[in-house]
Amino acid sequence: MPNRPAGAPPETTGRPFRLPAPRSTGAPGEHSYETTARLRPVPAGPTPDEPAAPFGRSAAQGTTTTRPATPPRPAHQPPAPSAPVTPDPALSWSATRPLVSFGEPEGYDGDARPRPLGRRGASQAAAAAVCLVLGLGLISGAVTGSWLVGDSGAEGSPSSFAAAGSLWHSVPVDQLFPPTVQGRGAGPGGADRTWTRIAVAPDSGCKDAFDPLLRKALAPVGCDRLLRATYTDATESYVTTVGLLFTTADAPGMTALANRFRKERLDRRSDLMPLPYAAKGTPAAGFGAPQRASWTVSVLTEAPVVVYAVSGWADGRTVDDPQPAGDAVEADATTAAAQAGLGNEAQGLADRVERDFRRNVRSASEQPS
């Protein structure tokens, strides 16, 4: 470039003359000795009331190309040193990670030796054994209790069933029919009763021992032996005959008979009452069929035995409306037999004799053969 005097205007040949763009306030001017282009400040964007110039040719300059205005960066405001910065829990990894649980650490025994997981200590094993023994004891006690209280629905073992069928000739009469029977709470209103044996019939068959209809109902199980005894109360006002009929049936046969008595309610029919045993020279001398006031019949299923009892007045009075013991012991029963407590006499004495019989069966089945 040819030298020209300082301050001379540049050549404008072929170019229109334009005044130089005004410099921003505070920016130093360019000098001739500067050889590099100076960075210019980026002009601020248009004001809200002034539209931005289009990209490309300027409307005022015509030939100058400008870039779109860059918005100024917001001033960075660092948090105050005293204000704690708390992260957003929603953006934390712990808010979305799955719940992880860990196993119990390995334990140690009394000698500080490692103990594998899942193995119980000696005290825990002993406690578990004690609980098991107590549980078995409670179960066996419940089974024994149901046997003693007269649950005829419980099935016995084959050995006990066979042992029960032979008790009529292997057990003394005083064990089958004790001379004195205590009935705590067996009387009306929970009163105690005491019965004294006044006569024992010799063991015999079932001929002429039952009314025809009852004998027909008992025929399916057969008759091996019949044992009977008659008792009176402490005041000798009532007499009661208790009988043990030993059958020839097996367990299924006894179960079938028990189901029939229960479904058809044969133990409630007055035409199926057992006959009493009247012994001469005793308060039961006048105890015949017309004097029967209340009765009960129980068919056992764990033994080939039918237990029954029939009660009446000791003075020989006849009864026109006999009532089964199960109905006569109800609180609202109004018959003469119920009001006198004859239902309690038959039911209570039969239950006690049956309990003694079950104890004898258990003793016989536990003895070595």
Short mmCIF file of C-alpha atoms in Angstrom, two decimals:
data_model
loop_
_atom_site.label_atom_id
_atom_site.label_comp_id
_atom_site.label_asym_id
_atom_site.label_seq_id
_atom_site.Cartn_x
_atom_site.Cartn_y
_atom_site.Cartn_z
CA MET A 1 0.00 0.00 0.00
CA PRO A 2 1.51 3.44 -1.01
CA ASN A 3 2.44 5.79 1.73
CA ARG A 4 0.13 8.65 2.39
CA PRO A 5 0.20 11.45 4.80
CA ALA A 6 -1.12 10.81 8.27
CA GLY A 7 -4.71 11.75 8.64
CA ALA A 8 -5.33 11.63 4.83
CA PRO A 9 -8.63 9.91 4.00
CA PRO A 10 -8.47 6.48 2.45
CA GLU A 11 -9.02 5.90 -1.20
CA THR A 12 -12.62 5.85 -2.09
CA THR A 13 -12.33 5.02 -5.72
CA GLY A 14 -15.33 3.08 -6.79
CA ARG A 15 -16.87 3.14 -3.33
CA PRO A 16 -19.38 5.52 -1.92
CA PHE A 17 -18.17 7.67 0.90
CA ARG A 18 -19.52 6.75 4.33
CA LEU A 19 -18.76 8.10 7.70
CA PRO A 20 -17.15 5.62 10.06
CA ALA A 21 -19.50 3.97 12.50
CA PRO A 22 -19.51 5.64 15.85
CA ARG A 23 -17.51 3.88 18.46
CA SER A 24 -18.99 2.79 21.72
CA THR A 25 -18.39 5.09 24.63
CA GLY A 26 -15.22 4.29 26.50
CA ALA A 27 -13.60 2.17 23.72
CA PRO A 28 -10.12 3.43 22.65
CA GLY A 29 -9.61 4.41 19.03
CA GLU A 30 -7.60 2.40 16.52
CA HIS A 31 -4.07 3.54 15.66
CA SER A 32 -2.11 3.03 12.51
CA TYR A 33 0.43 0.97 14.31
CA GLU A 34 -2.07 -1.74 15.26
CA THR A 35 -1.70 -4.73 13.00
CA THR A 36 -4.40 -7.03 14.37
CA ALA A 37 -8.14 -6.60 14.41
CA ARG A 38 -9.53 -5.48 17.69
CA LEU A 39 -12.45 -7.35 19.15
CA ARG A 40 -15.53 -5.23 19.27
CA PRO A 41 -18.08 -5.40 22.05
CA VAL A 42 -21.14 -7.36 21.10
CA PRO A 43 -24.02 -4.98 20.83
CA ALA A 44 -26.95 -5.65 23.10
CA GLY A 45 -30.15 -7.06 21.73
CA PRO A 46 -33.00 -4.85 20.64
CA THR A 47 -35.24 -3.28 23.16
CA PRO A 48 -38.72 -4.67 23.61
CA ASP A 49 -40.12 -1.76 21.59
CA GLU A 50 -37.55 -2.06 18.74
CA PRO A 51 -37.73 -5.12 16.45
CA ALA A 52 -34.51 -6.98 15.79
CA ALA A 53 -32.80 -6.44 12.43
CA PRO A 54 -33.08 -9.36 10.04
CA PHE A 55 -30.10 -11.60 9.57
CA GLY A 56 -28.16 -10.64 6.46
CA ARG A 57 -28.16 -7.13 4.90
CA SER A 58 -28.75 -4.26 7.33
CA ALA A 59 -31.52 -1.87 6.55
CA ALA A 60 -29.32 1.13 7.52
CA GLN A 61 -25.96 0.02 6.05
CA GLY A 62 -27.18 -1.94 3.08
CA THR A 63 -23.95 -3.99 2.65
CA THR A 64 -23.05 -5.03 6.18
CA THR A 65 -23.95 -8.54 7.33
CA THR A 66 -24.61 -8.95 11.06
CA ARG A 67 -25.15 -11.99 13.23
CA PRO A 68 -28.24 -12.45 15.36
CA ALA A 69 -27.99 -10.79 18.66
CA THR A 70 -26.83 -13.10 21.45
CA PRO A 71 -28.77 -12.68 24.65
CA PRO A 72 -26.58 -11.68 27.54
CA ARG A 73 -25.64 -14.33 30.02
CA PRO A 74 -27.37 -14.03 33.35
CA ALA A 75 -25.12 -12.94 36.10
CA HIS A 76 -24.02 -15.93 38.24
CA GLN A 77 -25.17 -15.51 41.78
CA PRO A 78 -23.29 -17.94 44.04
CA PRO A 79 -25.16 -18.94 47.17
CA ALA A 80 -24.32 -17.22 50.35
CA PRO A 81 -21.66 -19.07 52.34
CA SER A 82 -23.94 -19.33 55.38
CA ALA A 83 -26.96 -20.83 53.48
CA PRO A 84 -26.82 -24.68 53.38
CA VAL A 85 -27.37 -26.33 50.03
CA THR A 86 -29.95 -29.13 50.22
CA PRO A 87 -30.19 -31.56 47.26
CA ASP A 88 -33.57 -32.32 45.81
CA PRO A 89 -34.67 -35.76 47.18
CA ALA A 90 -36.57 -36.49 43.96
CA LEU A 91 -33.26 -36.33 42.01
CA SER A 92 -31.39 -38.48 44.48
CA TRP A 93 -30.51 -42.08 43.61
CA SER A 94 -31.62 -43.26 47.04
CA ALA A 95 -35.21 -42.17 46.26
CA THR A 96 -35.56 -44.66 43.39
CA ARG A 97 -33.18 -47.47 44.30
CA PRO A 98 -34.76 -50.81 45.39
CA LEU A 99 -34.92 -51.78 49.05
CA VAL A 100 -32.12 -54.20 49.85
CA SER A 101 -32.08 -56.28 53.05
CA PHE A 102 -29.21 -58.35 54.31
CA GLY A 103 -29.19 -61.60 56.23
CA GLU A 104 -28.41 -61.96 59.88
CA PRO A 105 -24.71 -62.09 60.64
CA GLU A 106 -23.21 -65.34 61.69
CA GLY A 107 -23.69 -66.00 65.37
CA TYR A 108 -21.39 -67.49 67.94
CA ASP A 109 -21.91 -70.05 70.66
CA GLY A 110 -20.91 -69.84 74.31
CA ASP A 111 -17.26 -70.63 73.48
CA ALA A 112 -17.02 -67.85 70.86
CA ARG A 113 -16.98 -70.40 68.05
CA PRO A 114 -18.79 -69.54 64.81
CA ARG A 115 -22.24 -71.06 64.61
CA PRO A 116 -23.78 -71.68 61.14
CA LEU A 117 -26.91 -69.75 60.41
CA GLY A 118 -30.23 -71.59 60.90
CA ARG A 119 -28.97 -73.84 63.72
CA ARG A 120 -30.83 -73.50 66.99
CA GLY A 121 -29.09 -73.22 70.25
CA ALA A 122 -29.36 -75.81 72.98
CA SER A 123 -31.84 -73.74 74.98
CA GLN A 124 -34.11 -73.23 71.96
CA ALA A 125 -34.03 -76.92 71.10
CA ALA A 126 -34.88 -77.84 74.70
CA ALA A 127 -37.77 -75.36 74.74
CA ALA A 128 -39.13 -76.80 71.48
CA ALA A 129 -38.91 -80.33 72.91
CA VAL A 130 -40.78 -79.29 76.06
CA CYS A 131 -43.55 -77.68 73.98
CA LEU A 132 -43.85 -80.85 71.90
CA VAL A 133 -44.15 -83.05 74.98
CA LEU A 134 -46.75 -80.75 76.53
CA GLY A 135 -48.75 -80.69 73.31
CA LEU A 136 -48.77 -84.48 73.06
CA GLY A 137 -49.79 -84.68 76.71
CA LEU A 138 -52.73 -82.37 76.16
CA ILE A 139 -53.88 -84.36 73.13
CA SER A 140 -53.62 -87.69 74.94
CA GLY A 141 -55.39 -86.21 77.96
CA ALA A 142 -58.25 -85.02 75.77
CA VAL A 143 -58.57 -88.47 74.21
CA THR A 144 -58.54 -90.13 77.64
CA GLY A 145 -61.07 -87.63 78.97
CA SER A 146 -63.48 -88.32 76.11
CA TRP A 147 -63.18 -92.02 76.92
CA LEU A 148 -63.90 -91.50 80.62
CA VAL A 149 -66.83 -89.12 80.26
CA GLY A 150 -68.70 -91.50 78.03
CA ASP A 151 -68.22 -90.34 74.46
CA SER A 152 -69.70 -93.32 72.67
CA GLY A 153 -68.82 -91.83 69.30
CA ALA A 154 -65.06 -92.41 69.72
CA GLU A 155 -63.72 -95.46 67.95
CA GLY A 156 -61.54 -97.75 70.04
CA SER A 157 -58.65 -99.90 68.90
CA PRO A 158 -59.30 -103.54 67.88
CA SER A 159 -57.48 -104.79 71.00
CA SER A 160 -59.60 -102.69 73.37
CA PHE A 161 -62.78 -103.67 71.53
CA ALA A 162 -61.98 -107.36 71.98
CA ALA A 163 -60.99 -106.83 75.62
CA ALA A 164 -64.28 -105.09 76.34
CA GLY A 165 -66.27 -108.04 75.04
CA SER A 166 -64.74 -110.42 77.59
CA LEU A 167 -65.11 -108.29 80.72
CA TRP A 168 -68.37 -109.90 81.74
CA HIS A 169 -66.50 -113.00 83.00
CA SER A 170 -63.03 -111.54 83.79
CA VAL A 171 -63.93 -108.54 85.98
CA PRO A 172 -65.49 -108.90 89.46
CA VAL A 173 -69.06 -107.75 89.84
CA ASP A 174 -68.04 -105.10 92.38
CA GLN A 175 -66.02 -103.37 89.64
CA LEU A 176 -68.82 -103.47 87.10
CA PHE A 177 -71.54 -102.61 89.64
CA PRO A 178 -69.90 -101.00 92.69
CA PRO A 179 -71.75 -101.47 96.01
CA THR A 180 -71.93 -97.67 96.39
CA VAL A 181 -71.90 -95.13 93.59
CA GLN A 182 -71.28 -91.44 94.22
CA GLY A 183 -73.04 -89.01 91.89
CA ARG A 184 -71.65 -85.54 92.50
CA GLY A 185 -73.96 -83.01 90.87
CA ALA A 186 -76.08 -85.76 89.33
CA GLY A 187 -79.34 -84.77 91.01
CA PRO A 188 -81.82 -82.04 90.09
CA GLY A 189 -80.27 -78.59 90.25
CA GLY A 190 -76.76 -80.06 90.53
CA ALA A 191 -77.45 -81.81 93.85
CA ASP A 192 -75.28 -84.75 94.86
CA ARG A 193 -76.58 -88.29 94.75
CA THR A 194 -75.54 -91.54 96.44
CA TRP A 195 -76.83 -94.90 95.20
CA THR A 196 -76.58 -98.18 97.08
CA ARG A 197 -76.73 -101.54 95.37
CA ILE A 198 -79.54 -103.72 96.72
CA ALA A 199 -79.63 -106.59 94.22
CA VAL A 200 -77.51 -108.20 91.47
CA ALA A 201 -79.11 -110.48 88.91
CA PRO A 202 -77.16 -113.56 87.81
CA ASP A 203 -75.62 -113.26 84.36
CA SER A 204 -77.99 -114.64 81.78
CA GLY A 205 -79.13 -114.35 78.21
CA CYS A 206 -81.58 -111.83 76.84
CA LYS A 207 -84.64 -114.06 76.82
CA ASP A 208 -87.53 -112.40 78.66
CA ALA A 209 -85.20 -109.52 79.64
CA PHE A 210 -86.68 -106.98 77.20
CA ASP A 211 -90.02 -106.11 75.74
CA PRO A 212 -90.59 -107.61 72.29
CA LEU A 213 -90.03 -104.37 70.37
CA LEU A 214 -86.78 -103.56 72.15
CA ARG A 215 -85.55 -107.11 71.75
CA LYS A 216 -86.25 -106.80 68.01
CA ALA A 217 -84.37 -103.52 67.79
CA LEU A 218 -81.33 -105.06 69.52
CA ALA A 219 -81.42 -108.29 67.51
CA PRO A 220 -78.90 -107.14 64.81
CA VAL A 221 -76.05 -107.02 67.34
CA GLY A 222 -76.92 -110.29 69.10
CA CYS A 223 -76.78 -111.13 72.78
CA ASP A 224 -73.84 -112.78 74.48
CA ARG A 225 -74.48 -111.95 78.14
CA LEU A 226 -76.72 -109.64 80.14
CA LEU A 227 -75.61 -108.27 83.53
CA ARG A 228 -78.02 -106.29 85.76
CA ALA A 229 -78.07 -104.66 89.17
CA THR A 230 -80.66 -102.59 91.04
CA TYR A 231 -79.85 -99.57 93.21
CA THR A 232 -81.78 -97.27 95.53
CA ASP A 233 -81.10 -93.71 96.63
CA ALA A 234 -80.07 -92.64 100.13
CA THR A 235 -83.70 -92.16 101.20
CA GLU A 236 -84.88 -95.41 99.56
CA SER A 237 -87.52 -93.42 97.71
CA TYR A 238 -86.44 -94.45 94.23
CA VAL A 239 -85.16 -97.65 92.63
CA THR A 240 -83.11 -97.92 89.45
CA THR A 241 -81.97 -100.95 87.44
CA VAL A 242 -78.75 -100.68 85.42
CA GLY A 243 -77.88 -103.20 82.70
CA LEU A 244 -74.82 -104.10 80.58
CA LEU A 245 -75.75 -106.02 77.43
CA PHE A 246 -72.68 -107.71 75.90
CA THR A 247 -73.34 -108.26 72.21
CA THR A 248 -71.74 -110.49 69.58
CA ALA A 249 -71.34 -107.72 67.00
CA ASP A 250 -68.14 -106.21 65.66
CA ALA A 251 -67.29 -102.53 65.58
CA PRO A 252 -69.12 -101.76 62.30
CA GLY A 253 -72.22 -103.53 63.64
CA MET A 254 -72.21 -101.48 66.83
CA THR A 255 -71.71 -98.29 64.84
CA ALA A 256 -74.66 -99.12 62.62
CA LEU A 257 -76.90 -99.75 65.64
CA ALA A 258 -75.77 -96.52 67.31
CA ASN A 259 -76.52 -94.54 64.16
CA ARG A 260 -79.99 -96.08 63.94
CA PHE A 261 -80.81 -95.25 67.56
CA ARG A 262 -79.66 -91.68 67.01
CA LYS A 263 -81.41 -91.07 63.69
CA GLU A 264 -84.68 -92.79 64.59
CA ARG A 265 -84.55 -91.62 68.23
CA LEU A 266 -85.25 -95.14 69.45
CA ASP A 267 -83.98 -94.24 72.91
CA ARG A 268 -86.94 -91.82 73.28
CA ARG A 269 -89.72 -94.25 72.47
CA SER A 270 -91.75 -95.41 75.49
CA ASP A 271 -92.49 -98.76 73.79
CA LEU A 272 -88.73 -99.50 73.80
CA MET A 273 -88.15 -99.10 77.55
CA PRO A 274 -85.95 -101.74 79.23
CA LEU A 275 -87.45 -103.96 81.91
CA PRO A 276 -86.37 -103.54 85.57
CA TYR A 277 -84.93 -106.22 87.83
CA ALA A 278 -87.18 -106.68 90.89
CA ALA A 279 -85.51 -108.57 93.73
CA LYS A 280 -87.62 -110.05 96.50
CA GLY A 281 -87.04 -108.76 100.00
CA THR A 282 -85.65 -105.44 98.76
CA PRO A 283 -87.12 -101.97 98.22
CA ALA A 284 -87.34 -102.98 94.55
CA ALA A 285 -89.59 -105.95 95.17
CA GLY A 286 -92.56 -104.17 93.58
CA PHE A 287 -90.54 -102.64 90.74
CA GLY A 288 -92.20 -104.00 87.60
CA ALA A 289 -93.06 -102.82 84.10
CA PRO A 290 -95.98 -100.60 85.17
CA GLN A 291 -93.70 -98.76 87.64
CA ARG A 292 -91.18 -97.59 85.02
CA ALA A 293 -90.98 -93.79 85.05
CA SER A 294 -87.80 -92.81 83.15
CA TRP A 295 -85.09 -94.59 81.17
CA THR A 296 -81.97 -94.21 79.00
CA VAL A 297 -80.25 -96.44 76.43
CA SER A 298 -76.66 -95.89 75.20
CA VAL A 299 -75.12 -97.95 72.36
CA LEU A 300 -71.32 -97.89 72.55
CA THR A 301 -69.22 -98.02 69.40
CA GLU A 302 -65.78 -98.69 70.93
CA ALA A 303 -67.05 -101.77 72.79
CA PRO A 304 -69.68 -104.45 72.04
CA VAL A 305 -71.86 -103.22 74.90
CA VAL A 306 -75.24 -101.52 75.32
CA VAL A 307 -75.68 -99.63 78.62
CA TYR A 308 -79.17 -98.88 79.88
CA ALA A 309 -81.00 -97.81 83.05
CA VAL A 310 -84.66 -97.56 84.10
CA SER A 311 -86.00 -95.89 87.28
CA GLY A 312 -89.25 -95.76 89.29
CA TRP A 313 -90.69 -95.17 92.73
CA ALA A 314 -89.82 -97.58 95.51
CA ASP A 315 -93.38 -97.66 96.83
CA GLY A 316 -94.61 -99.49 93.71
CA ARG A 317 -96.81 -96.72 92.29
CA THR A 318 -97.62 -96.98 88.62
CA VAL A 319 -96.67 -94.33 86.06
CA ASP A 320 -98.99 -93.35 83.24
CA ASP A 321 -96.66 -90.91 81.46
CA PRO A 322 -93.05 -92.20 81.53
CA GLN A 323 -90.50 -89.81 80.09
CA PRO A 324 -87.04 -90.49 78.65
CA ALA A 325 -84.23 -89.30 80.90
CA GLY A 326 -82.87 -86.94 78.24
CA ASP A 327 -86.14 -84.99 78.35
CA ALA A 328 -86.84 -85.40 82.06
CA VAL A 329 -83.60 -83.68 83.09
CA GLU A 330 -84.49 -80.48 81.22
CA ALA A 331 -85.27 -77.47 83.39
CA ASP A 332 -88.70 -76.91 81.84
CA ALA A 333 -89.89 -80.54 82.17
CA THR A 334 -93.16 -80.75 84.09
CA THR A 335 -93.98 -84.47 84.24
CA ALA A 336 -94.16 -86.26 87.57
CA ALA A 337 -91.01 -88.24 86.76
CA ALA A 338 -89.12 -85.05 85.93
CA GLN A 339 -90.34 -83.18 89.01
CA ALA A 340 -89.34 -86.08 91.25
CA GLY A 341 -85.88 -86.32 89.67
CA LEU A 342 -86.34 -89.84 88.28
CA GLY A 343 -84.75 -88.75 85.02
CA ASN A 344 -81.65 -87.74 86.96
CA GLU A 345 -81.70 -91.11 88.75
CA ALA A 346 -81.63 -93.08 85.50
CA GLN A 347 -79.25 -90.80 83.63
CA GLY A 348 -76.82 -90.21 86.48
CA LEU A 349 -76.49 -93.84 87.54
CA ALA A 350 -76.10 -95.08 83.95
CA ASP A 351 -73.36 -92.53 83.30
CA ARG A 352 -71.36 -93.59 86.39
CA VAL A 353 -71.60 -97.28 85.60
CA GLU A 354 -70.54 -96.59 82.04
CA ARG A 355 -67.51 -94.61 83.23
CA ASP A 356 -66.43 -97.48 85.49
CA PHE A 357 -66.84 -99.88 82.60
CA ARG A 358 -64.60 -97.76 80.37
CA ARG A 359 -61.90 -97.69 83.05
CA ASN A 360 -62.02 -101.47 83.26
CA VAL A 361 -61.69 -101.72 79.48
CA ARG A 362 -58.66 -99.46 79.50
CA SER A 363 -57.02 -101.45 82.30
CA ALA A 364 -57.70 -104.73 80.49
CA SER A 365 -56.26 -103.46 77.19
CA GLU A 366 -53.09 -102.18 78.89
CA GLN A 367 -52.30 -105.52 80.56
CA PRO A 368 -49.81 -107.73 78.65
CA SER A 369 -51.41 -110.68 76.94
#
